Amino acid sequence: MIKGIEALLTLPEAKTRVGPDNGGISFGEALTRALEKVNEAQVRADEAIKKFLAGEVEDLHTVLIALREAGIWMQLAVQVRNKVVEAYQEISRMPV
């Protein structure tokens, strides 16, 4: 058991860090990009519905795929928001 723990202590430290220091993107930028993708998916779904209702597209399957994709992106955004709020609440409960 102790030998297993000692092996973990010899693991090298991670050299790559995410952040603006080394050319990576910040959390805010990543969140902004994700929200832009959510918006794009919603716009695509809206346009697919409009084209279907106007008779420009007869393939209901494509419309349903666009709607489902937009729904999945929205669910992802809500889950990320929930985790951010949860993390904020956890940090705010920490003693100073």
Coordinates of C-alpha atoms in Angstrom, one line a residue:
M1 CA 0.0 0.0 0.0
I2 CA 2.7 2.5 0.9
K3 CA 4.8 1.6 -2.1
G4 CA 1.8 2.5 -4.3
I5 CA 1.5 5.9 -2.7
E6 CA 5.2 6.5 -3.0
A7 CA 5.0 5.8 -6.7
L8 CA 2.4 8.6 -7.0
L9 CA 4.8 11.1 -5.4
T10 CA 7.4 10.5 -8.1
L11 CA 5.0 11.5 -10.9
P12 CA 6.2 14.7 -12.8
E13 CA 4.2 17.9 -12.4
A14 CA 2.0 18.9 -15.3
K15 CA 3.9 21.3 -17.5
T16 CA 0.9 22.6 -19.6
R17 CA -1.5 25.0 -17.9
V18 CA -4.6 26.4 -19.4
G19 CA -4.8 30.2 -19.2
P20 CA -3.8 33.4 -20.8
D21 CA -0.2 33.1 -19.6
N22 CA 0.9 30.6 -22.2
G23 CA -1.4 31.5 -25.1
G24 CA -4.4 29.5 -23.9
I25 CA -7.8 30.9 -23.6
S26 CA -9.3 32.1 -20.3
F27 CA -12.4 30.6 -18.7
G28 CA -14.4 33.7 -19.7
E29 CA -13.4 33.4 -23.3
A30 CA -14.2 29.6 -23.3
L31 CA -17.6 30.4 -21.8
T32 CA -18.3 33.1 -24.3
R33 CA -17.4 30.8 -27.2
A34 CA -19.7 28.1 -25.8
L35 CA -22.6 30.5 -25.5
E36 CA -22.0 31.7 -29.1
K37 CA -22.3 28.0 -30.2
V38 CA -25.6 27.7 -28.2
N39 CA -26.9 30.8 -30.0
E40 CA -25.8 29.6 -33.4
A41 CA -27.6 26.2 -32.8
Q42 CA -30.8 28.1 -31.8
V43 CA -30.6 30.3 -34.9
R44 CA -30.1 27.2 -37.1
A45 CA -33.1 25.5 -35.5
D46 CA -35.3 28.6 -36.0
E47 CA -34.3 28.9 -39.6
A48 CA -34.9 25.2 -40.2
I49 CA -38.4 25.6 -38.8
K50 CA -39.1 28.7 -40.9
K51 CA -37.9 26.9 -44.1
F52 CA -40.0 23.9 -43.3
L53 CA -43.1 26.0 -42.7
A54 CA -42.5 28.0 -45.8
G55 CA -42.3 24.7 -47.8
E56 CA -38.7 25.3 -48.8
V57 CA -37.6 22.1 -47.1
E58 CA -39.6 18.9 -47.2
D59 CA -37.2 16.9 -45.0
L60 CA -38.7 16.9 -41.5
H61 CA -35.8 14.8 -40.3
T62 CA -33.3 17.7 -40.9
V63 CA -35.5 20.1 -38.9
L64 CA -35.8 17.6 -36.0
I65 CA -32.1 17.1 -35.9
A66 CA -31.5 20.9 -35.8
L67 CA -34.1 21.2 -33.0
R68 CA -32.5 18.4 -31.0
E69 CA -29.0 19.8 -31.5
A70 CA -30.2 23.2 -30.2
G71 CA -31.8 21.5 -27.2
I72 CA -28.6 19.6 -26.3
W73 CA -26.6 22.8 -26.5
M74 CA -29.1 24.5 -24.3
Q75 CA -29.0 21.7 -21.7
L76 CA -25.2 21.8 -21.7
A77 CA -25.3 25.6 -21.1
V78 CA -27.7 25.2 -18.2
Q79 CA -25.5 22.5 -16.6
V80 CA -22.4 24.6 -16.9
R81 CA -24.3 27.5 -15.4
N82 CA -25.4 25.3 -12.5
K83 CA -21.9 24.1 -11.9
V84 CA -20.5 27.7 -11.9
V85 CA -23.2 28.8 -9.4
E86 CA -22.5 25.8 -7.3
A87 CA -18.7 26.5 -7.3
Y88 CA -19.4 30.2 -6.4
Q89 CA -21.6 29.2 -3.5
E90 CA -19.0 26.7 -2.3
I91 CA -16.3 29.4 -2.4
S92 CA -18.5 32.0 -0.7
R93 CA -19.0 29.5 2.2
M94 CA -15.2 29.2 2.8
P95 CA -13.9 30.8 5.9
V96 CA -11.5 33.7 5.3

